[in-house]
Coordinates of C-alpha atoms and ligand atoms in Angstrom, one line a residue:
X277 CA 26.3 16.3 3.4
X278 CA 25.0 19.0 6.2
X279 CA 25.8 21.7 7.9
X280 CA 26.0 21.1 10.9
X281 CA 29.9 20.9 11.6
X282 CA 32.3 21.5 14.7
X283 CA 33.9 24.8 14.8
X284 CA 36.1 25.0 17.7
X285 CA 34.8 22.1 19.1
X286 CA 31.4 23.6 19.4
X287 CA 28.3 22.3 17.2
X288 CA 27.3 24.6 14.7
X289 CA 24.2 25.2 12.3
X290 CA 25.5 26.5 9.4
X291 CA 27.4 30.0 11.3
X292 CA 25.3 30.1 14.4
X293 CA 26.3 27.7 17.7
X294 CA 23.8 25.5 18.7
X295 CA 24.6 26.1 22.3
X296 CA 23.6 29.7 21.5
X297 CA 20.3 28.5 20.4
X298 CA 19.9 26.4 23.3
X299 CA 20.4 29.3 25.4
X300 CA 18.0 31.3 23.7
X301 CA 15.0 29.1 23.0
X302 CA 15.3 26.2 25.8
X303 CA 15.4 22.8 24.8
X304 CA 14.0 20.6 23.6
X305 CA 14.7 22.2 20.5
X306 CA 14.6 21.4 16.5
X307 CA 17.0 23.0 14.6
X308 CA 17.4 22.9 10.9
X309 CA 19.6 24.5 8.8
X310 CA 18.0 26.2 5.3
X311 CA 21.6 26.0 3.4
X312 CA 21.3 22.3 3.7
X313 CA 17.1 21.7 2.6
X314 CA 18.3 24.3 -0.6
X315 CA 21.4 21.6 -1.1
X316 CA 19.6 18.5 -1.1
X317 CA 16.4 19.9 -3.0
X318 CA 19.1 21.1 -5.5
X319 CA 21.5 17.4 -5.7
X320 CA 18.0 15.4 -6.3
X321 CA 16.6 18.1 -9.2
X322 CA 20.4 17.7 -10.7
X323 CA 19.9 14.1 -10.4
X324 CA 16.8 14.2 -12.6
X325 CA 18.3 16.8 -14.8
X326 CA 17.9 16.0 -18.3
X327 CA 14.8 14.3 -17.4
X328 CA 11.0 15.7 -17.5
X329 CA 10.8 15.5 -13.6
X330 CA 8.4 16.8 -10.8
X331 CA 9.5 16.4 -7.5
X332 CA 6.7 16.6 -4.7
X333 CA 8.2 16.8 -1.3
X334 CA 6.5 14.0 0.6
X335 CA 5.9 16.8 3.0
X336 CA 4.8 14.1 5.7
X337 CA 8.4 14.3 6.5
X338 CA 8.6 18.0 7.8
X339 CA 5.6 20.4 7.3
X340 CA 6.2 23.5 8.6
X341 CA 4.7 26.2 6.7
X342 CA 8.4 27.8 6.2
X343 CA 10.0 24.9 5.0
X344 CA 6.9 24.2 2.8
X345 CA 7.6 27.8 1.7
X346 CA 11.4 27.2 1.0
X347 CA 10.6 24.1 -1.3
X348 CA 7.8 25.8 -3.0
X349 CA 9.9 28.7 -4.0
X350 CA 12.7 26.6 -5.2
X351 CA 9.8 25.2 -7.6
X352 CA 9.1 21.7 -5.5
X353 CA 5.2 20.4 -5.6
X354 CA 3.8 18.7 -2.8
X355 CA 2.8 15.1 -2.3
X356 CA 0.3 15.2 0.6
X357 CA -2.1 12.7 2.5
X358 CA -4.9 14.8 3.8
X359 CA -6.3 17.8 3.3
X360 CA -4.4 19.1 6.7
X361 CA -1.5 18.9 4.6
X362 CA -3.2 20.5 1.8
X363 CA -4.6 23.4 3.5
X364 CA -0.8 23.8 4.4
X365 CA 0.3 24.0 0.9
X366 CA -2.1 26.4 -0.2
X367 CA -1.1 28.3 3.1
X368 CA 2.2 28.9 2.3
X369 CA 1.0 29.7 -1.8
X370 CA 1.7 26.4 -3.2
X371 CA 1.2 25.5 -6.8
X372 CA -2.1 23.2 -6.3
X373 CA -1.3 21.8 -9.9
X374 CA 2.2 20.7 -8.5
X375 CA 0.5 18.4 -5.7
X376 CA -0.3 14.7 -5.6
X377 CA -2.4 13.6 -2.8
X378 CA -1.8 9.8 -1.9
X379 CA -3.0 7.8 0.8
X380 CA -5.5 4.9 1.4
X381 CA -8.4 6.5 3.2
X382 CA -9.8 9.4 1.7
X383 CA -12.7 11.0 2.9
X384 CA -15.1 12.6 0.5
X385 CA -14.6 15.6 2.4
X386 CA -11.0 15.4 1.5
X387 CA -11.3 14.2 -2.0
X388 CA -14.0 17.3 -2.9
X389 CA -11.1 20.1 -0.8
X390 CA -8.7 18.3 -3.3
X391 CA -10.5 18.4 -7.0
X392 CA -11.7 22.3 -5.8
X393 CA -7.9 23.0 -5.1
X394 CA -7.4 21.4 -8.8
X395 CA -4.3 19.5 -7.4
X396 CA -2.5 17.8 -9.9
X397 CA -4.1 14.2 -9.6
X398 CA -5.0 12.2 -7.0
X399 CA -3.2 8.7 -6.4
X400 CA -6.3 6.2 -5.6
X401 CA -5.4 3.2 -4.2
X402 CA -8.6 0.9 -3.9
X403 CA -11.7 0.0 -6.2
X404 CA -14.5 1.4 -3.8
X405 CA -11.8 4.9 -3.2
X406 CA -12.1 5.2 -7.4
X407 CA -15.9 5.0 -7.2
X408 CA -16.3 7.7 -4.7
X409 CA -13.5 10.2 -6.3
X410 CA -15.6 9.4 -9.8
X411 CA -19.3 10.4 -7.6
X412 CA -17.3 13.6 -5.9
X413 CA -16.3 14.9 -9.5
X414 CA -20.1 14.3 -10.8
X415 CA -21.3 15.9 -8.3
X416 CA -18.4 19.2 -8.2
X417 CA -19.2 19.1 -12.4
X418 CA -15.6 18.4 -12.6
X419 CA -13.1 16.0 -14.2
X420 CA -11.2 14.2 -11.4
X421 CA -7.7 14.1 -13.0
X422 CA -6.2 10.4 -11.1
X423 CA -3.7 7.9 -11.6
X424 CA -3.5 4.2 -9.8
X425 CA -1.3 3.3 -7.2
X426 CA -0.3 0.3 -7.6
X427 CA 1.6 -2.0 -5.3
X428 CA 4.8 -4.0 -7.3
X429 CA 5.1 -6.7 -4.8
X430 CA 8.5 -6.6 -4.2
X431 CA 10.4 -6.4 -1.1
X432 CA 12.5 -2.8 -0.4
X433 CA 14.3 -4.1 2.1
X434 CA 13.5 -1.9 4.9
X435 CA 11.5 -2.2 8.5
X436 CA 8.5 -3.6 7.8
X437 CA 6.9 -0.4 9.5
X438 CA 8.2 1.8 6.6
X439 CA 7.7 -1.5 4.2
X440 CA 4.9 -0.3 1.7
X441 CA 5.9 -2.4 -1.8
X442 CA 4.6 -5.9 -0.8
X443 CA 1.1 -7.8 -1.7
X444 CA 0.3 -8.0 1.6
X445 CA 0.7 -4.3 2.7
X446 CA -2.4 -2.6 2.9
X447 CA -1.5 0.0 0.0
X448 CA -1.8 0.4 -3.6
X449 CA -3.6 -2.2 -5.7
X450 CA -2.6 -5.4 -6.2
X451 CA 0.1 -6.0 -9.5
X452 CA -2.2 -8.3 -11.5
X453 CA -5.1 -6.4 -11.5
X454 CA -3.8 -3.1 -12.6
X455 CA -5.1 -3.8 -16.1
X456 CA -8.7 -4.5 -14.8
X457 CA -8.8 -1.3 -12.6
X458 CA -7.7 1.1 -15.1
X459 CA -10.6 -0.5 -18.0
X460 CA -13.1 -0.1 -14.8
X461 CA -12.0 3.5 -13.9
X462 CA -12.2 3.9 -18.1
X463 CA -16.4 3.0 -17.3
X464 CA -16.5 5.8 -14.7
X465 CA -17.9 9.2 -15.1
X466 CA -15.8 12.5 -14.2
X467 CA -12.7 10.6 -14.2
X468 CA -9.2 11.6 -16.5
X469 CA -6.9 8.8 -16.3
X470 CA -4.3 10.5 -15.6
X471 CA -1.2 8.5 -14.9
X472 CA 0.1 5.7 -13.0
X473 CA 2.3 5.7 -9.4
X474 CA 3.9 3.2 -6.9
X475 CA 5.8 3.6 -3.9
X476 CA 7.3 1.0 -2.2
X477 CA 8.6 1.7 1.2
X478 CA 11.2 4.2 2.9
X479 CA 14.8 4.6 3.9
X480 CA 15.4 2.2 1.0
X481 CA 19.6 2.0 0.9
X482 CA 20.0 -0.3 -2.3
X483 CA 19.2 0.7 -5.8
X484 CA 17.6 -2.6 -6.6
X485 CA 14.2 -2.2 -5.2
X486 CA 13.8 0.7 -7.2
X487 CA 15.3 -0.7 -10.3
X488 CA 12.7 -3.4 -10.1
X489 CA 9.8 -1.2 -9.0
X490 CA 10.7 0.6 -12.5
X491 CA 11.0 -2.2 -14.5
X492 CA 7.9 -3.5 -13.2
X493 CA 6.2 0.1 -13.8
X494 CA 7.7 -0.2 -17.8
X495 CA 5.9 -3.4 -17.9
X496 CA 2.4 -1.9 -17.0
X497 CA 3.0 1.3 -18.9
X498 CA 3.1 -1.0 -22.5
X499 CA 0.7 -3.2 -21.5
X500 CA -2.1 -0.4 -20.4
X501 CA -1.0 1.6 -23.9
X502 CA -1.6 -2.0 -25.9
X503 CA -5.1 -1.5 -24.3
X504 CA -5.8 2.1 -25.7
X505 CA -5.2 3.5 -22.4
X506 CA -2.8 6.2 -22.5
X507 CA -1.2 8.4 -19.6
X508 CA 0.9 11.3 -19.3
X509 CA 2.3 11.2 -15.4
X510 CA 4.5 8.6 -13.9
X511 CA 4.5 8.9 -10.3
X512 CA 7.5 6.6 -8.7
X513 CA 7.2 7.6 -4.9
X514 CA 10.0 8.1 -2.6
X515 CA 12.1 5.9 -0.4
X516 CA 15.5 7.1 -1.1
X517 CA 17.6 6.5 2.6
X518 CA 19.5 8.3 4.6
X519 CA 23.0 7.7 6.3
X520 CA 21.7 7.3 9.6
X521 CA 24.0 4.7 10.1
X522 CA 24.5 2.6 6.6
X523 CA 25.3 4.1 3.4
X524 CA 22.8 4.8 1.1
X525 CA 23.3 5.4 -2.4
X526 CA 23.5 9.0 -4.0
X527 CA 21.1 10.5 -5.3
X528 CA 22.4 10.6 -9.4
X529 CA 22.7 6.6 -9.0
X530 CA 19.0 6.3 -7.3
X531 CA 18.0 8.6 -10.5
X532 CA 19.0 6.2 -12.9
X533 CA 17.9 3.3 -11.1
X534 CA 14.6 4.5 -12.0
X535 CA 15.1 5.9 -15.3
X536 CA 17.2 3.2 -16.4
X537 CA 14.0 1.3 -17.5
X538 CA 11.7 4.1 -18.1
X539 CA 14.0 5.9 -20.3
X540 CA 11.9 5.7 -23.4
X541 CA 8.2 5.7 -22.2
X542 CA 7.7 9.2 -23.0
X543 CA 5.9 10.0 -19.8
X544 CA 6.4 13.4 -17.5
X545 CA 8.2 11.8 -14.4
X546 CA 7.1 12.3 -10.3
X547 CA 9.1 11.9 -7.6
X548 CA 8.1 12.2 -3.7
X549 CA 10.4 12.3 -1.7
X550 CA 10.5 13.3 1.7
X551 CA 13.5 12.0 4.1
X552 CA 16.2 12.3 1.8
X553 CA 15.6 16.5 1.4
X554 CA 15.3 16.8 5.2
X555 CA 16.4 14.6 7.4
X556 CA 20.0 15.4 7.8
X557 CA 18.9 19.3 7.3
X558 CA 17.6 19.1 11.3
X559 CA 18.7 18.2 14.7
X560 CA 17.5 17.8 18.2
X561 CA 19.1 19.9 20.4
X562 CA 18.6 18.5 24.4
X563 CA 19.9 19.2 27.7
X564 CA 20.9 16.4 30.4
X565 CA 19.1 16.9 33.5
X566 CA 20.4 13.6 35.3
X567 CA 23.0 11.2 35.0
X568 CA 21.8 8.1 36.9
X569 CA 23.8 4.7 37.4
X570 CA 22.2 1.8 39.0
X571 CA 24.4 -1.8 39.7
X572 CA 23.9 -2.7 35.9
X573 CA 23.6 0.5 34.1
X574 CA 24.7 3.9 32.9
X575 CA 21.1 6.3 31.9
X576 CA 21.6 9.6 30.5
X577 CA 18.2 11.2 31.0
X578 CA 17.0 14.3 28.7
X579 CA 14.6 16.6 28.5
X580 CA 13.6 15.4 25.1
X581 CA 11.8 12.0 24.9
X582 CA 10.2 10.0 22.6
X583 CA 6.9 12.2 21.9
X584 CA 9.3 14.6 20.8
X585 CA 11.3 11.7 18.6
X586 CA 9.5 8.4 18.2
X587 CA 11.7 6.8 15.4
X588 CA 14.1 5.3 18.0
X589 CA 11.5 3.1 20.2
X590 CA 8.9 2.7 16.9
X591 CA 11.3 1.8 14.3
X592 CA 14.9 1.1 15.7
X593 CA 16.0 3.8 14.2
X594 CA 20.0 4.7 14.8
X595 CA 20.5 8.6 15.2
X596 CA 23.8 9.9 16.3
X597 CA 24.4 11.6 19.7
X598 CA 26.8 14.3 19.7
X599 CA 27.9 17.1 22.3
X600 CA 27.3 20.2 21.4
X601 CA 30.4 21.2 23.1
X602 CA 33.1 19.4 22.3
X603 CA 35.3 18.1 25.1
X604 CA 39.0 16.9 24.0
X605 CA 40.0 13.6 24.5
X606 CA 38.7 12.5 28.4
X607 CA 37.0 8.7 28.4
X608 CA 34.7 7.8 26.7
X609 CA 31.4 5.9 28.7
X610 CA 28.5 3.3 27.8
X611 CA 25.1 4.5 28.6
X612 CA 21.4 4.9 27.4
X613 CA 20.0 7.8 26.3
X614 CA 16.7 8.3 28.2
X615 CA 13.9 10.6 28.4
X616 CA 11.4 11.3 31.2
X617 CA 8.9 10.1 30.0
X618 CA 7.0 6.8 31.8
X619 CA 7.8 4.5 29.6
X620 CA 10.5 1.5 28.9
X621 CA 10.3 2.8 25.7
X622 CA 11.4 5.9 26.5
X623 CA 14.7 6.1 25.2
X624 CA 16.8 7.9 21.9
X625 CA 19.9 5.1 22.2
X626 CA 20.6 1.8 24.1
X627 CA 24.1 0.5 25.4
X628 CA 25.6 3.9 23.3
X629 CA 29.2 4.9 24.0
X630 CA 29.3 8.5 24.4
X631 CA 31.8 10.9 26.0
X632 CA 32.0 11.7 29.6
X633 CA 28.5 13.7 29.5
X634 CA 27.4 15.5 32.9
X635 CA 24.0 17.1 33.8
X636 CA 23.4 20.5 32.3
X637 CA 25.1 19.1 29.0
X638 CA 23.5 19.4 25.9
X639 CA 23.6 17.0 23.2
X640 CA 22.3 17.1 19.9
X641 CA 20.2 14.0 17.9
X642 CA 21.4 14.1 14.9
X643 CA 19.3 13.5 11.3
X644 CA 16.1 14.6 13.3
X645 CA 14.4 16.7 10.3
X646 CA 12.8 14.0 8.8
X647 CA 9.7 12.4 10.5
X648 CA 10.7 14.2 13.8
X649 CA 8.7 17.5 14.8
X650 CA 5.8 16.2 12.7
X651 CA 5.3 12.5 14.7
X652 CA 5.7 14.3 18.3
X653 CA 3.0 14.3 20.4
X654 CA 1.9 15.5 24.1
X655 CA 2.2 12.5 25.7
X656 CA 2.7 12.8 29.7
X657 CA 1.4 16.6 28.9
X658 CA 4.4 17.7 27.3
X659 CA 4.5 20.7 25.5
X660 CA 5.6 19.9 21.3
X661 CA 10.0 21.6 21.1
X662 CA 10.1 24.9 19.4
X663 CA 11.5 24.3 15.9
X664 CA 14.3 26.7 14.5
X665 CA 15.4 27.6 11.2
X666 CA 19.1 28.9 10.8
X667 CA 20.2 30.5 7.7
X668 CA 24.2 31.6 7.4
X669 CA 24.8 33.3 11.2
X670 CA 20.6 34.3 11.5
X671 CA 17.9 32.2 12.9
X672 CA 14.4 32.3 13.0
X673 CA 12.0 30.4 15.0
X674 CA 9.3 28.9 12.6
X675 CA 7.0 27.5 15.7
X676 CA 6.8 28.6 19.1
X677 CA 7.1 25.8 22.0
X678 CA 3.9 24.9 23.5
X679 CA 2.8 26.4 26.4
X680 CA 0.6 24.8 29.2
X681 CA -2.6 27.0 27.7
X682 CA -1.9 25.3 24.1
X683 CA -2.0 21.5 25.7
X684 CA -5.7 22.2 27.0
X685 CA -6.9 24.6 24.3
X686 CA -10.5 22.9 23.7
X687 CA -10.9 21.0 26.4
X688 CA -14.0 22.0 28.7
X689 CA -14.2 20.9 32.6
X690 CA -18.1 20.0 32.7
X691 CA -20.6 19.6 35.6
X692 CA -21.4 16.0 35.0
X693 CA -25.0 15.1 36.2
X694 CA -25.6 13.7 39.5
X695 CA -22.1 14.8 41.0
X696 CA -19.4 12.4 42.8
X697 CA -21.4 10.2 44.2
X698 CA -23.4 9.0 41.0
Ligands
LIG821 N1 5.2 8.8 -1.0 C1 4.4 8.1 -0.3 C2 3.1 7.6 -0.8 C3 4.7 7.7 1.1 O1 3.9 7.0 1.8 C4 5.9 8.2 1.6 C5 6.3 7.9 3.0 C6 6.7 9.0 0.8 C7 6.4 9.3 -0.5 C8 8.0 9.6 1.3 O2 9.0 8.6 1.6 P1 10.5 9.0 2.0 O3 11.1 9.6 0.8 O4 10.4 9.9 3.1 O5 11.1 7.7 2.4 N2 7.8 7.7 9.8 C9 8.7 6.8 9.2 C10 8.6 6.9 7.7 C11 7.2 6.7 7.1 C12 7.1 6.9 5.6 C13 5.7 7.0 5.2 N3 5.6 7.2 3.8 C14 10.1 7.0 9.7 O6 10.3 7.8 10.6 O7 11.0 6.3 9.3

């Protein structure tokens, strides 16, 4: 459920037309829509309901400061992976006791901006990364509040990109040992055991992966309580899918999944998601600048390319192409959707059948908000898209395009020693 809809057969965000925007700010352009980030924080939280939940927006997803600012006020924590992401949070006035910082490499530098924060706890993931969180705290004269993450060994079904819940994955640690990591961390100095987390891959679209990631969770909960080792958070990750294409499940039925199994353990719960509060609340907007047919082919080529969308070419990811304006009835034609960037793996769709589209068009890319803006990059020396926030019939821009100035800020031309002909 979004809002972006067809009103007259023009694409709207929310009650402004993305043609309008288009206009206005140039393409290639992010739009998201803040009525549909407040629905789907407010679907998951009533999913939970009933339960003691936190939900930490995987803010990987989309981390601009005013949609970091949106969640936060709606009462969301943070799940973050570096302390770019944390400096972020406490930007935009986060709760620093609402935010879990996860990841497998980090630095000291990171793990001391963390315990100063006082985030909520820290999710190690290795033997050596529990060592140096334990020598941070000593030397901060503080008690590092962490849990483990560890890896169920199970497979989420997903692309083995986005595939995190396997032995051989380089994340969390491993099932069997959990028991032996938490009695070593016990040996520690300056450490609070504080709870336990998993994660086990994204744009998961079946309930059983997490049902099992649960169960599996239970199991080590008992076990580590047996032992004398007692916790108070239960971190179980995101995952949750989209309908990019396939169907996922809703949100209520993903909430009992996992708290099917956990029901009675008596621990506060953590959630992190990230793609299923904000991928369908955005869209990129782009404009066709040539439509080009060779003896074998159709291309559409864009303005927007993959270092302003990578999930097409990295993950083949399905997002839908729609015109922004609407043309009735007329044929319908079988083309990729390229950008101009110099690469074969340059493109948003393959062998897609679109309507009749002509240069100066615009189309949109739908379920860009997740994983979109934040993976672009300025490859070819292309300015990052402007990103745009619409709420009702007003809009804001929330990040200014790049300009020419912004691609070389830092960069020096130096007299190199010897000149050309050394
Ligand atoms: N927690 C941890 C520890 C994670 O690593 C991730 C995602 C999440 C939560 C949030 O997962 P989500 O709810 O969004 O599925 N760039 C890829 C997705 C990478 C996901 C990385 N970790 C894509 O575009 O599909």
């Amino acid at each position: 459920m979004n809002y972006f809809t067809y009103k007259d057969n023009r694409l709207f965000a929310e009650d402004v037309a993305t043609d309008q925007l288009a206009e206005a700010l140039g393409t290639p352009l992010y739009v998201y829509s803040a009525r549909t980030l407040r629905r789907h924080f407010r679907v998951l939280s009533d999913a939970f309901k009933g339960s003691d939940t936190l939900i930490c927006f995987a803010m990987k997803a989309l981390s601009n400061l005013s949609v970091l600012k949106l969640f936060g006020d709606m009462g969301a924590g943070f799940d973050i992976v570096s302390v770019g992401e944390l400096m972020r949070c406490l930007r935009v006035g986060a709760d620093a006791h609402k935010i879990v910082f996860s990841g497998v490499g980090k630095t000291d530098a990171e793990i001391e901006a963390a315990l100063k924060a006082g985030i909520l706890m820290i999710n190690v993931e290795s033997r050596p990364e529990l060592h140096r969180v334990s020598e941070v705290a000593r030397r901060l004269g503080v008690q590092a509040p962490v849990s483990l993450r560890v890896n169920p060994d199970l497979d989420p079904g997903t692309h083995p990109h986005i595939s995190t819940g396997h032995r051989d994955s380089k994340f969390g640690v491993p099932f069997a040992q959990v028991g032996e990591y938490y009695a070593e961390a016990r040996t520690l100095p300056n450490l609070e055991l504080a709870g336990l987390s998993t994660h086990i891959g994204s744009q998961i679209t079946e309930t059983g992966p997490f049902n099992e990631a649960a169960q599996k969770v239970a199991r080590i909960v008992s076990a580590l309580r047996a032992d004398g080792i007692g916790l108070k958070y239960l971190d179980l990750g995101g995952g949750l899918g989209i309908p990019y294409q396939e169907e996922p499940p809703p949100p209520s039925e993903y909430a009992a999944a996992l708290l099917g199994p956990l029901r009675s353990i008596g621990l506060k719960f953590i959630i992190e998601p990230g793609r299923v509060l904000v991928g369908n609340a955005g869209i990129l907007v782009t404009r066709v600048l040539y439509v080009k047919e060779t003896d074998v082919k159709r291309f559409v080529v864009v303005d927007g390319a993959m270092n302003d969308l990578i999930r097409p070419v990295l993950y083949e990811a399905f997002h839908e192409i729609r015109p922004v304006l609407r043309r009735s009835g007329g044929p319908t034609v079988t083309a990729d959707v390229v950008g101009p960037v110099c690469e074969s793996g340059d493109f948003f769709a393959r062998e897609r059948d679109l309507p009749q589209v002509q240069r100066g068009d615009l189309l949109a890319l739908m379920s860009a908000g997740a994983y979109g803006f934040v993976m672009a990059s300025n490859y070819n020396s292309r300015p990052r898209a402007a990103e745009v926030i619409v709420n009702g019939a007003e809009y804001q821009v929330v990040r200014e395009r790049e300009t020419f100035e912004d691609l070389i800020r830092g960069e020096k031309i130096v007299t190199l020693k010897g000149g050309p002909d050394a």
